[in-house]
Coordinates of C-alpha atoms in Angstrom, one line a residue:
Chain A
M1 CA -8.6 -33.5 -14.1
I2 CA -9.3 -30.1 -12.5
D3 CA -12.4 -28.3 -13.8
T4 CA -11.0 -24.7 -13.8
R5 CA -14.5 -23.2 -14.0
Y6 CA -14.9 -24.0 -10.3
L7 CA -11.6 -22.5 -9.2
K8 CA -11.8 -19.1 -7.5
N9 CA -9.7 -16.4 -9.1
E10 CA -7.1 -16.5 -6.3
E11 CA -7.1 -20.3 -6.3
R12 CA -6.2 -20.2 -10.0
I13 CA -3.4 -17.7 -9.3
I14 CA -2.1 -19.7 -6.4
Y15 CA -2.1 -22.9 -8.6
N16 CA -0.1 -21.2 -11.3
L17 CA 2.4 -19.7 -8.8
R18 CA 2.9 -23.1 -7.1
S19 CA 3.6 -24.8 -10.4
L20 CA 6.0 -22.0 -11.3
Y21 CA 7.9 -22.3 -8.0
G22 CA 7.8 -26.1 -8.1
S23 CA 9.4 -26.2 -11.5
Y24 CA 12.4 -24.2 -10.2
G25 CA 12.9 -26.8 -7.4
Y26 CA 11.3 -24.8 -4.6
L27 CA 9.7 -27.2 -2.1
P28 CA 6.4 -26.6 -0.4
F29 CA 6.7 -25.4 3.1
K30 CA 3.7 -26.0 5.4
M31 CA 3.6 -24.3 8.7
S32 CA 1.3 -24.0 11.7
K33 CA -1.1 -21.1 12.0
F34 CA 0.3 -20.5 15.5
E35 CA 3.8 -19.5 16.5
E36 CA 5.3 -18.6 19.9
Y37 CA 4.7 -14.9 20.5
E38 CA 8.4 -14.5 21.6
L39 CA 9.6 -14.9 18.0
Y40 CA 7.7 -11.8 17.0
V41 CA 8.6 -9.7 20.1
K42 CA 12.3 -10.2 19.3
N43 CA 11.8 -9.0 15.7
K44 CA 8.9 -6.6 16.1
D45 CA 10.2 -4.0 13.7
F46 CA 10.5 -6.6 10.9
L47 CA 6.7 -7.0 11.0
V48 CA 4.6 -4.9 8.7
S49 CA 1.9 -4.3 11.3
D50 CA 2.6 -3.6 14.9
S51 CA -0.2 -5.7 16.5
V52 CA -0.3 -9.4 16.8
I53 CA -3.3 -11.6 17.8
T54 CA -2.2 -13.5 20.9
F55 CA -3.7 -16.2 23.1
N56 CA -2.5 -18.8 25.6
D57 CA -2.1 -22.5 24.8
T58 CA -3.2 -25.2 27.2
N59 CA 0.2 -24.9 29.1
G60 CA -0.2 -21.2 29.5
K61 CA 2.4 -20.4 26.9
L62 CA 1.7 -17.2 24.9
L63 CA 1.1 -18.0 21.2
A64 CA 0.3 -15.7 18.3
L65 CA -1.6 -16.2 15.0
K66 CA 1.3 -15.7 12.7
P67 CA 1.6 -12.2 11.2
D68 CA 4.5 -13.2 9.0
V69 CA 5.8 -16.3 7.2
T70 CA 9.5 -15.5 6.7
L71 CA 10.4 -15.6 10.4
S72 CA 8.9 -19.1 10.8
I73 CA 10.9 -20.4 7.8
I74 CA 14.1 -18.9 9.1
K75 CA 13.6 -20.4 12.5
N76 CA 13.2 -23.8 11.0
G77 CA 16.3 -23.8 8.8
Q78 CA 20.0 -24.7 9.3
D79 CA 23.2 -23.2 7.9
E80 CA 25.2 -25.4 5.7
K81 CA 28.0 -24.3 3.4
G82 CA 27.2 -24.5 -0.3
I83 CA 23.5 -25.4 0.5
K84 CA 20.4 -23.3 -0.1
Q85 CA 17.0 -23.9 1.4
K86 CA 14.5 -23.1 -1.3
V87 CA 10.9 -23.2 -0.2
Y88 CA 7.5 -21.8 -1.3
Y89 CA 4.4 -21.4 0.7
S90 CA 0.7 -20.4 0.5
E91 CA -0.3 -19.2 3.9
N92 CA -2.7 -16.9 5.7
V93 CA -1.2 -14.2 7.9
Y94 CA -3.1 -12.0 10.4
R95 CA -2.4 -8.3 10.5
I96 CA -4.1 -5.0 11.2
S97 CA -5.3 -3.3 8.1
G98 CA -5.3 0.4 7.2
S99 CA -7.1 3.1 9.0
T100 CA -9.9 1.0 10.3
R101 CA -7.4 -0.8 12.6
Q102 CA -9.2 -4.1 12.2
F103 CA -7.5 -7.5 12.0
K104 CA -7.5 -9.0 8.6
E105 CA -6.7 -12.4 7.2
I106 CA -4.3 -12.0 4.3
M107 CA -3.5 -14.7 1.8
Q108 CA 0.2 -14.8 0.8
T109 CA 2.0 -17.0 -1.7
G110 CA 5.7 -16.6 -1.9
L111 CA 9.1 -18.1 -1.7
E112 CA 12.3 -17.9 0.2
C113 CA 15.9 -18.8 -0.8
I114 CA 18.1 -19.0 2.3
G115 CA 21.6 -20.2 2.6
D116 CA 24.9 -19.8 0.8
I117 CA 23.3 -17.5 -1.9
D118 CA 25.1 -15.7 -4.7
L119 CA 24.3 -13.5 -7.7
Y120 CA 22.6 -16.4 -9.5
D121 CA 20.1 -16.9 -6.6
V122 CA 19.3 -13.2 -6.4
F123 CA 18.7 -13.3 -10.2
E124 CA 16.6 -16.4 -10.0
V125 CA 14.4 -15.0 -7.2
V126 CA 13.9 -11.6 -8.9
S127 CA 13.1 -13.4 -12.2
L128 CA 10.6 -15.6 -10.4
A129 CA 9.0 -12.4 -8.9
A130 CA 8.7 -11.0 -12.4
A131 CA 7.4 -14.3 -13.7
S132 CA 4.8 -14.4 -10.8
L133 CA 3.4 -11.1 -11.9
G134 CA 3.5 -12.3 -15.5
T135 CA 1.2 -15.3 -14.6
I136 CA -1.3 -12.8 -13.2
S137 CA -1.3 -10.1 -15.9
K138 CA 0.5 -9.0 -19.0
S139 CA 0.6 -5.5 -17.7
Y140 CA 2.9 -5.4 -14.7
V141 CA 5.9 -3.6 -13.4
L142 CA 8.7 -5.0 -11.1
E143 CA 10.4 -2.1 -9.4
I144 CA 13.9 -2.8 -8.1
S145 CA 16.1 -0.9 -5.6
H146 CA 19.3 -1.5 -3.7
L147 CA 19.3 -0.5 -0.1
G148 CA 23.1 -0.3 -0.1
I149 CA 22.9 2.6 -2.5
L150 CA 20.6 4.5 -0.2
S151 CA 22.5 3.7 3.0
S152 CA 25.9 4.6 1.6
L153 CA 24.4 7.8 0.1
L154 CA 22.9 8.8 3.5
D155 CA 26.0 7.8 5.4
S156 CA 28.1 10.0 3.2
I157 CA 25.8 13.0 3.9
N158 CA 24.9 12.7 7.6
P159 CA 25.2 9.6 9.8
D160 CA 22.5 10.8 12.2
K161 CA 19.8 8.1 12.5
D162 CA 16.9 10.6 12.9
F163 CA 18.0 12.5 9.9
Q164 CA 18.3 9.3 7.9
S165 CA 14.9 8.0 8.9
S166 CA 13.2 11.4 8.1
V167 CA 14.9 11.3 4.7
M168 CA 13.8 7.8 4.0
A169 CA 10.2 8.7 4.8
C170 CA 10.4 11.5 2.2
L171 CA 12.1 9.2 -0.4
E172 CA 9.3 6.7 0.1
Q173 CA 6.7 9.3 -0.8
K174 CA 8.8 10.9 -3.6
N175 CA 8.5 14.1 -1.5
A176 CA 11.3 16.5 -2.6
H177 CA 9.8 19.6 -1.0
E178 CA 9.9 18.2 2.5
L179 CA 13.4 16.7 1.9
K180 CA 14.6 20.3 1.4
T181 CA 13.1 21.3 4.8
I182 CA 14.7 18.4 6.5
C183 CA 18.1 19.2 5.0
D184 CA 17.8 22.8 6.3
E185 CA 16.8 21.5 9.7
Y186 CA 19.9 19.3 10.0
E187 CA 22.1 21.9 8.3
V188 CA 22.8 19.7 5.3
E189 CA 23.8 22.1 2.6
G190 CA 25.3 22.4 -0.8
E191 CA 26.1 19.3 -2.8
G192 CA 24.7 16.8 -0.3
A193 CA 21.3 18.4 -0.1
Q194 CA 21.1 18.8 -3.8
L195 CA 22.1 15.1 -4.3
L196 CA 19.3 14.0 -2.0
C197 CA 16.7 16.1 -3.6
D198 CA 17.8 14.9 -7.1
F199 CA 17.6 11.3 -5.8
V200 CA 13.8 11.6 -5.6
S201 CA 13.6 12.0 -9.4
I202 CA 16.0 9.2 -10.2
Y203 CA 13.7 6.4 -11.3
G204 CA 12.6 4.6 -14.5
K205 CA 14.3 2.5 -17.1
A206 CA 17.3 0.6 -15.7
D207 CA 19.9 1.8 -18.2
T208 CA 19.2 5.5 -17.8
V209 CA 19.1 5.2 -14.0
L210 CA 22.3 3.2 -13.8
E211 CA 24.0 5.8 -16.1
K212 CA 22.9 8.6 -13.7
L213 CA 24.1 6.6 -10.6
Y214 CA 27.5 6.0 -12.2
S215 CA 27.9 9.7 -12.8
L216 CA 27.5 10.4 -9.1
N217 CA 30.8 10.3 -7.2
V218 CA 29.6 9.5 -3.7
S219 CA 31.7 6.8 -2.0
P220 CA 33.4 3.4 -2.6
A221 CA 30.5 1.7 -0.8
F222 CA 28.0 3.5 -3.1
K223 CA 29.9 2.4 -6.2
C224 CA 30.0 -1.2 -4.9
A225 CA 26.2 -1.2 -4.4
V226 CA 25.6 0.3 -7.8
D227 CA 27.9 -2.4 -9.3
E228 CA 25.9 -5.1 -7.6
L229 CA 22.6 -3.7 -8.9
S230 CA 24.1 -3.3 -12.4
A231 CA 25.3 -7.0 -12.4
L232 CA 21.7 -8.1 -11.7
I233 CA 20.2 -5.8 -14.3
A234 CA 22.7 -7.1 -16.9
L235 CA 21.3 -10.6 -16.3
L236 CA 17.7 -9.5 -16.3
D237 CA 18.3 -7.6 -19.5
K238 CA 18.6 -10.9 -21.3
T239 CA 15.3 -12.2 -20.1
E240 CA 11.7 -11.7 -21.3
Y241 CA 11.1 -9.4 -18.3
K242 CA 13.5 -6.7 -19.5
D243 CA 10.8 -4.2 -20.4
K244 CA 8.8 -4.8 -17.2
I245 CA 11.7 -3.8 -14.9
S246 CA 12.3 -0.4 -13.6
L247 CA 14.5 1.1 -10.9
D248 CA 13.0 3.2 -8.1
F249 CA 14.5 4.2 -4.8
S250 CA 11.2 4.9 -3.2
I251 CA 11.2 1.3 -1.9
V252 CA 12.2 1.8 1.6
N253 CA 12.4 -1.3 3.8
D254 CA 13.7 -1.3 7.4
M255 CA 17.5 -1.2 7.0
N256 CA 17.9 -3.0 10.3
Y257 CA 16.6 -6.2 8.6
Y258 CA 16.9 -5.7 4.9
N259 CA 20.0 -5.0 2.8
G260 CA 20.9 -5.2 -0.8
I261 CA 18.3 -5.8 -3.5
V262 CA 14.7 -5.0 -2.6
F263 CA 11.8 -5.0 -5.0
N264 CA 8.0 -4.3 -5.3
G265 CA 5.5 -5.5 -7.9
F266 CA 2.6 -3.7 -9.4
I267 CA -0.2 -4.9 -11.6
E268 CA -2.2 -2.5 -13.8
G269 CA -5.7 -2.3 -12.3
V270 CA -4.7 -3.2 -8.8
C271 CA -4.4 -0.1 -6.7
E272 CA -2.0 -1.5 -4.1
T273 CA 1.5 -3.1 -4.3
V274 CA 0.9 -6.8 -4.9
L275 CA 4.4 -8.2 -4.4
F276 CA 7.0 -7.3 -1.8
G277 CA 10.5 -8.8 -1.7
G278 CA 14.1 -8.4 -0.9
R279 CA 17.3 -9.5 0.6
Y280 CA 17.3 -9.9 4.4
D281 CA 20.8 -11.0 5.5
K282 CA 20.6 -8.7 8.5
L283 CA 17.4 -10.4 9.8
L284 CA 19.1 -13.8 9.6
N285 CA 22.1 -12.4 11.4
K286 CA 19.9 -11.0 14.2
M287 CA 18.3 -14.4 14.5
G288 CA 21.8 -16.0 14.9
R289 CA 22.0 -17.5 11.5
K290 CA 25.1 -17.3 9.3
S291 CA 23.1 -17.7 6.1
K292 CA 22.0 -15.0 3.7
G293 CA 18.4 -14.8 2.4
I294 CA 16.1 -13.4 -0.3
G295 CA 12.5 -13.9 -0.9
F296 CA 9.1 -12.4 -1.8
A297 CA 5.4 -12.7 -1.2
V298 CA 2.5 -12.1 -3.5
Y299 CA -0.5 -10.6 -1.7
V300 CA -3.1 -12.9 -3.3
D301 CA -6.0 -11.4 -1.4
L302 CA -5.6 -8.2 -3.4
L303 CA -6.3 -10.2 -6.6
E304 CA -9.7 -11.6 -5.5
D305 CA -11.6 -9.6 -8.2
F306 CA -8.7 -9.0 -10.6
G307 CA -9.4 -10.3 -14.1
A308 CA -12.3 -12.5 -12.8
E309 CA -15.1 -12.9 -15.4
K310 CA -18.4 -11.7 -14.1
R311 CA -20.9 -14.6 -14.2
D312 CA -24.4 -13.8 -15.3
Y313 CA -25.8 -16.9 -13.7
D314 CA -25.0 -19.3 -10.8
V315 CA -26.1 -22.6 -12.5
D316 CA -26.7 -23.7 -16.1
V317 CA -30.0 -25.4 -15.4
L318 CA -32.6 -25.1 -12.7
I319 CA -35.0 -28.1 -12.4
V320 CA -38.1 -27.4 -10.5
Y321 CA -40.0 -30.6 -9.4
D322 CA -42.7 -31.5 -7.0
R323 CA -43.8 -34.5 -4.8
S324 CA -45.3 -36.3 -7.7
T325 CA -42.1 -36.3 -9.7
D326 CA -40.5 -39.7 -10.2
V327 CA -37.1 -39.7 -8.4
E328 CA -35.5 -41.9 -10.9
R329 CA -36.6 -39.7 -13.7
L330 CA -35.3 -36.6 -11.8
N331 CA -32.0 -38.4 -11.2
A332 CA -31.7 -39.3 -14.9
L333 CA -32.5 -35.7 -15.9
V334 CA -29.8 -34.3 -13.6
G335 CA -27.3 -36.9 -14.8
S336 CA -27.9 -36.1 -18.4
Y337 CA -27.0 -32.4 -17.8
V338 CA -24.0 -33.2 -15.6
A339 CA -22.7 -35.6 -18.3
K340 CA -22.9 -32.7 -20.8
G341 CA -20.7 -30.6 -18.4
Q342 CA -23.5 -28.4 -17.3
S343 CA -24.3 -27.5 -13.7
V344 CA -27.7 -28.3 -12.3
T345 CA -29.7 -27.5 -9.2
T346 CA -32.9 -29.1 -8.2
Q347 CA -35.5 -27.1 -6.2
K348 CA -39.2 -27.5 -5.3
S349 CA -40.1 -23.9 -6.0
L350 CA -38.5 -21.0 -8.0
P351 CA -35.7 -19.6 -5.8
Q352 CA -35.3 -15.8 -5.7
R353 CA -31.5 -15.8 -5.2
I354 CA -30.3 -18.3 -7.7
R355 CA -29.5 -17.1 -11.2
Y356 CA -30.0 -19.7 -13.9
R357 CA -29.5 -19.9 -17.6
E358 CA -32.2 -22.5 -18.4
L359 CA -35.3 -23.4 -16.5
L360 CA -36.9 -26.8 -16.6
D361 CA -40.1 -27.0 -14.7
I362 CA -41.4 -30.6 -14.4
R363 CA -44.0 -30.0 -11.7
E364 CA -47.2 -31.8 -12.6
D365 CA -49.5 -28.8 -12.7
K366 CA -47.0 -27.0 -15.1
Q367 CA -47.0 -29.7 -17.7
Chain B
M1 CA -8.0 8.2 -18.4
I2 CA -6.6 10.2 -15.5
N3 CA -9.0 10.3 -12.5
V4 CA -8.6 13.4 -10.3
A5 CA -10.2 13.8 -6.8
L6 CA -10.6 17.4 -6.0
P7 CA -11.5 18.7 -2.6
K8 CA -15.0 20.4 -2.6
G9 CA -14.8 24.1 -2.0
R10 CA -12.7 27.1 -2.9
L11 CA -9.4 25.3 -2.7
G12 CA -10.7 22.6 -5.2
E13 CA -11.8 25.3 -7.6
K14 CA -8.4 26.9 -7.5
V15 CA -6.7 23.6 -8.0
Y16 CA -9.0 22.8 -11.0
S17 CA -7.9 26.0 -12.7
M18 CA -4.3 24.8 -12.3
F19 CA -5.1 21.5 -13.9
A20 CA -6.9 23.4 -16.7
N21 CA -3.8 25.5 -17.3
A22 CA -1.9 22.2 -17.5
G23 CA -4.0 21.3 -20.5
Y24 CA -6.6 19.1 -18.7
E25 CA -9.6 21.4 -18.9
C26 CA -13.1 20.1 -18.4
P27 CA -15.5 23.0 -18.8
S28 CA -18.6 21.1 -17.6
I29 CA -17.1 21.3 -14.1
L30 CA -17.8 25.0 -13.9
E31 CA -21.6 24.5 -14.6
N32 CA -23.6 25.1 -11.5
N33 CA -25.3 21.8 -10.8
R34 CA -25.2 18.9 -8.4
K35 CA -23.3 16.5 -10.5
L36 CA -20.3 14.8 -8.8
I37 CA -18.3 13.5 -11.8
F38 CA -17.1 15.5 -14.8
E39 CA -15.4 14.0 -17.8
N40 CA -13.6 15.4 -20.8
K41 CA -13.1 12.4 -23.1
E42 CA -11.0 14.4 -25.5
K43 CA -8.5 15.3 -22.8
N44 CA -8.7 11.9 -21.3
V45 CA -9.5 13.3 -17.8
R46 CA -12.2 12.8 -15.2
Y47 CA -12.7 15.0 -12.2
F48 CA -14.8 14.4 -9.1
W49 CA -15.6 16.5 -6.0
V50 CA -15.1 14.7 -2.7
K51 CA -15.1 15.8 0.9
P52 CA -11.5 17.2 1.5
S53 CA -10.8 14.7 4.3
D54 CA -11.7 11.8 2.0
V55 CA -9.4 12.7 -0.9
S56 CA -6.5 10.6 0.4
I57 CA -8.8 7.6 0.7
Y58 CA -9.9 7.9 -2.9
V59 CA -6.3 8.1 -4.0
E60 CA -4.8 5.4 -1.8
R61 CA -7.5 3.0 -2.9
G62 CA -7.0 3.8 -6.5
A63 CA -10.5 5.3 -7.2
A64 CA -8.5 8.4 -8.2
D65 CA -5.1 8.4 -9.7
I66 CA -4.3 11.9 -8.4
G67 CA -5.8 14.2 -5.8
V68 CA -5.2 17.3 -3.8
C69 CA -5.5 17.4 -0.1
G70 CA -4.1 19.2 3.0
K71 CA -1.0 18.0 4.7
D72 CA -3.1 17.8 7.9
I73 CA -5.1 14.9 6.3
L74 CA -1.8 13.1 5.2
L75 CA -0.3 13.4 8.7
E76 CA -3.5 12.2 10.4
Y77 CA -4.3 9.2 8.2
E78 CA -0.8 8.4 6.9
P79 CA -2.0 7.0 3.6
D80 CA 0.5 5.0 1.4
I81 CA 0.8 7.4 -1.5
Y82 CA 3.3 9.6 -3.3
E83 CA 3.3 13.2 -2.2
L84 CA 4.7 14.8 -5.3
L85 CA 4.2 18.5 -4.8
D86 CA 3.5 21.3 -2.2
L87 CA 1.0 23.5 -4.0
N88 CA 1.7 26.4 -1.6
M89 CA -2.1 27.0 -1.3
G90 CA -4.5 26.7 1.5
K91 CA -1.7 27.6 3.9
C92 CA -2.3 27.4 7.6
R93 CA -0.7 25.6 10.6
M94 CA -1.5 22.8 13.0
A95 CA -1.2 24.4 16.4
V96 CA -1.9 23.9 20.1
A97 CA -4.2 26.6 21.5
A98 CA -5.7 27.2 24.9
K99 CA -7.3 29.9 27.0
K100 CA -5.1 33.0 27.4
D101 CA -4.4 32.2 31.1
F102 CA -3.6 28.6 30.5
Y103 CA -0.6 27.2 32.4
D104 CA 0.8 23.8 31.5
D105 CA 1.0 21.9 34.8
N106 CA 3.4 19.0 34.1
E107 CA 2.1 17.1 37.1
K108 CA -1.3 16.5 35.5
T109 CA -2.4 14.6 32.4
L110 CA -3.0 17.1 29.7
K111 CA -6.6 16.9 28.3
V112 CA -6.4 17.6 24.5
A113 CA -9.5 18.1 22.4
T114 CA -9.0 17.6 18.7
K115 CA -10.2 16.2 15.4
F116 CA -6.6 15.1 14.7
A117 CA -6.0 12.4 17.3
N118 CA -3.1 10.8 15.5
I119 CA -1.2 14.1 15.0
A120 CA -1.9 15.1 18.7
K121 CA -0.8 11.7 19.9
K122 CA 2.5 11.7 18.0
Y123 CA 3.3 15.3 18.9
Y124 CA 2.9 14.8 22.6
A125 CA 4.6 11.4 22.5
S126 CA 7.7 13.2 21.0
K127 CA 7.6 15.4 24.1
C128 CA 7.0 12.5 26.5
R129 CA 3.9 14.3 27.7
D130 CA 1.0 12.2 29.2
I131 CA -2.2 13.2 27.5
D132 CA -5.9 12.3 27.4
I133 CA -7.3 12.7 23.9
I134 CA -10.9 13.9 23.5
K135 CA -11.9 13.3 19.9
L136 CA -14.3 15.9 18.6
N137 CA -15.7 16.4 15.1
G138 CA -16.3 20.1 15.1
S139 CA -16.4 23.4 17.1
I140 CA -13.2 22.3 18.8
E141 CA -12.7 25.8 20.3
L142 CA -15.6 25.2 22.7
A143 CA -13.7 22.5 24.6
P144 CA -11.3 24.6 26.6
I145 CA -14.0 27.3 27.2
L146 CA -16.3 24.7 28.8
E147 CA -13.3 23.2 30.5
L148 CA -13.8 19.9 28.6
S149 CA -10.1 20.1 27.8
D150 CA -7.0 22.0 28.7
V151 CA -5.9 22.6 25.2
I152 CA -7.0 22.0 21.6
V153 CA -4.9 20.8 18.6
D154 CA -6.4 22.2 15.5
I155 CA -5.8 24.0 12.3
V156 CA -5.3 27.7 12.6
E157 CA -5.6 29.9 9.6
T158 CA -5.9 33.6 10.6
G159 CA -6.5 33.0 14.3
T160 CA -9.7 35.1 14.3
T161 CA -11.9 32.3 15.7
L162 CA -9.5 31.7 18.5
K163 CA -9.2 35.4 19.3
E164 CA -13.0 35.9 19.3
N165 CA -13.2 33.0 21.8
N166 CA -10.5 34.3 24.0
L167 CA -8.1 31.6 23.0
E168 CA -4.5 31.8 21.7
V169 CA -1.9 29.7 20.0
F170 CA 0.7 28.3 22.4
E171 CA 2.8 26.1 20.1
T172 CA 2.9 25.5 16.3
I173 CA 3.1 21.8 15.6
V174 CA 3.6 21.9 11.8
P175 CA 2.8 24.2 8.9
I176 CA 0.1 22.9 6.6
S177 CA -0.6 23.5 2.9
A178 CA -2.3 21.6 0.0
R179 CA -0.3 18.7 -1.5
L180 CA -0.6 16.9 -4.8
I181 CA -0.8 13.2 -4.1
V182 CA -0.7 10.2 -6.4
N183 CA -1.7 6.5 -6.1
K184 CA 1.5 4.4 -6.2
S185 CA 0.2 1.9 -8.7
S186 CA -1.3 4.5 -11.0
F187 CA 2.1 6.2 -11.0
K188 CA 3.7 3.1 -12.5
F189 CA 1.3 2.8 -15.4
K190 CA 0.5 6.4 -16.1
T191 CA 3.9 7.8 -15.4
E192 CA 4.2 10.2 -18.3
E193 CA 0.8 11.8 -17.9
I194 CA 1.2 12.2 -14.2
E195 CA 4.6 13.7 -14.6
K196 CA 3.3 16.1 -17.2
I197 CA 0.6 17.3 -14.8
A198 CA 3.0 17.5 -11.8
N199 CA 5.6 19.4 -13.8
S200 CA 3.1 21.9 -15.1
L201 CA 1.6 22.4 -11.6
R202 CA 5.2 22.8 -10.2
D203 CA 5.9 25.5 -12.8
Q204 CA 2.6 27.3 -11.9
V205 CA 3.5 27.2 -8.2
K206 CA 6.9 28.6 -8.9
A207 CA 5.4 31.4 -11.1
N208 CA 3.0 32.3 -8.3
D209 CA 5.8 32.6 -5.7

């Protein structure tokens, strides 16, 4: 039996997540820490950080410490009609972090569903993302967007790629003021400009947002994407996660790789996004696969301190003994505490750095 | 509780008065002392003064839910935050300046002295110009005078300092002003309060136009 007192916070979270994914038939996927560098060069833009730690193997081949898990899983799968590869993983990835530009080891636990996927699979994966957040905290938000909605909206306004990427950057920051400037720069006026600026403020409860989206007459492709999002929301509405779900179009993933449903998860008290996920059919396509795919990752390293109880002491009992102490007596004493479920440390003098709840000093001169 | 990071100095004081007008006053902040944190429990708000260039770090890392900082800082550090509002205050521009007789010889690597290495790098990359960045932390104007650099990339407000040192603006990179920024996670859990503040500030900005 596992004594959960000795599990680190993130280990507890990982254990809960693994049992959740396992119960839905996702199989564990173990991969090597290294991967051929070529895999990442071909899909550089898919990676979150632009630098990879590389080194040569014994044959001179350039390897990388893996900065991403999804690519390795895709590489190892096969396309079969009617079949889905459902896997989960707990792996470290190596990326550059923030403004300090230092490499960081990041612990991720997540799952991928790749193959002949349909609405049910999308629903299952999104529900599992919500359930994952639910195993960590009661106060969470799963934010969902559909990239087809954004791309069809942008295509209907101006197909220029530079324009679209500038607009996406503003949407990502909910930055309506600069969106106006960009529209002026690209001579996007009238209804189109207004629609884009309004789009920044379309977020929140799914039913209100969907109502707003249906009231916009953009293009058949836009309506098709809204229908797809609406079908997913209708299913999620019947689950316990209903109140935790909101729609937000500030989730902007690279449209060369991602398509369709994308989602981010937040936990109250954790300042960064803890869960990233989405549909990546385009990535599979680029890698020569016919399958479709959806998955997500929980950034477990962000949860190291989350909800962890602060311990006031390191051990229950500190036994201080000396040379004259009978070893059998010491062993019996230690055993008696361990049998009671208490932790014990034995030392020959009082340690400065160990915090203890009870002190038992059996040194001869102290008795 | 809403935590607000304000930039130390005149801009921060102006911004505080906008927050106070929005219904989030905290009179103790106006007391002349060395305290760094001010709280009004009744209004559920806490303010702290931080170095202007650090505001985005406090907000991105969630120590503050909201903050106000210059667009220069956002462009330089590219924090992952929401930028909800242009406050139309602290207006200036990021510009390339050099000695009056400067001639840009395209055959040479351009030596650029700046505090804003990222902004300078991106700007010249967009022009395919080969540059050598000299990162300085202050008195940037000295660099071209002492021929440490060919040009500087810096914030220009009135241009007086440049003029007094015989320098002038050659190109404007981007206009700068103060922005209201919000931590992404805080926005999810304190949406109503943050929207209330942002809307009130937006109205005040419009009224001042």
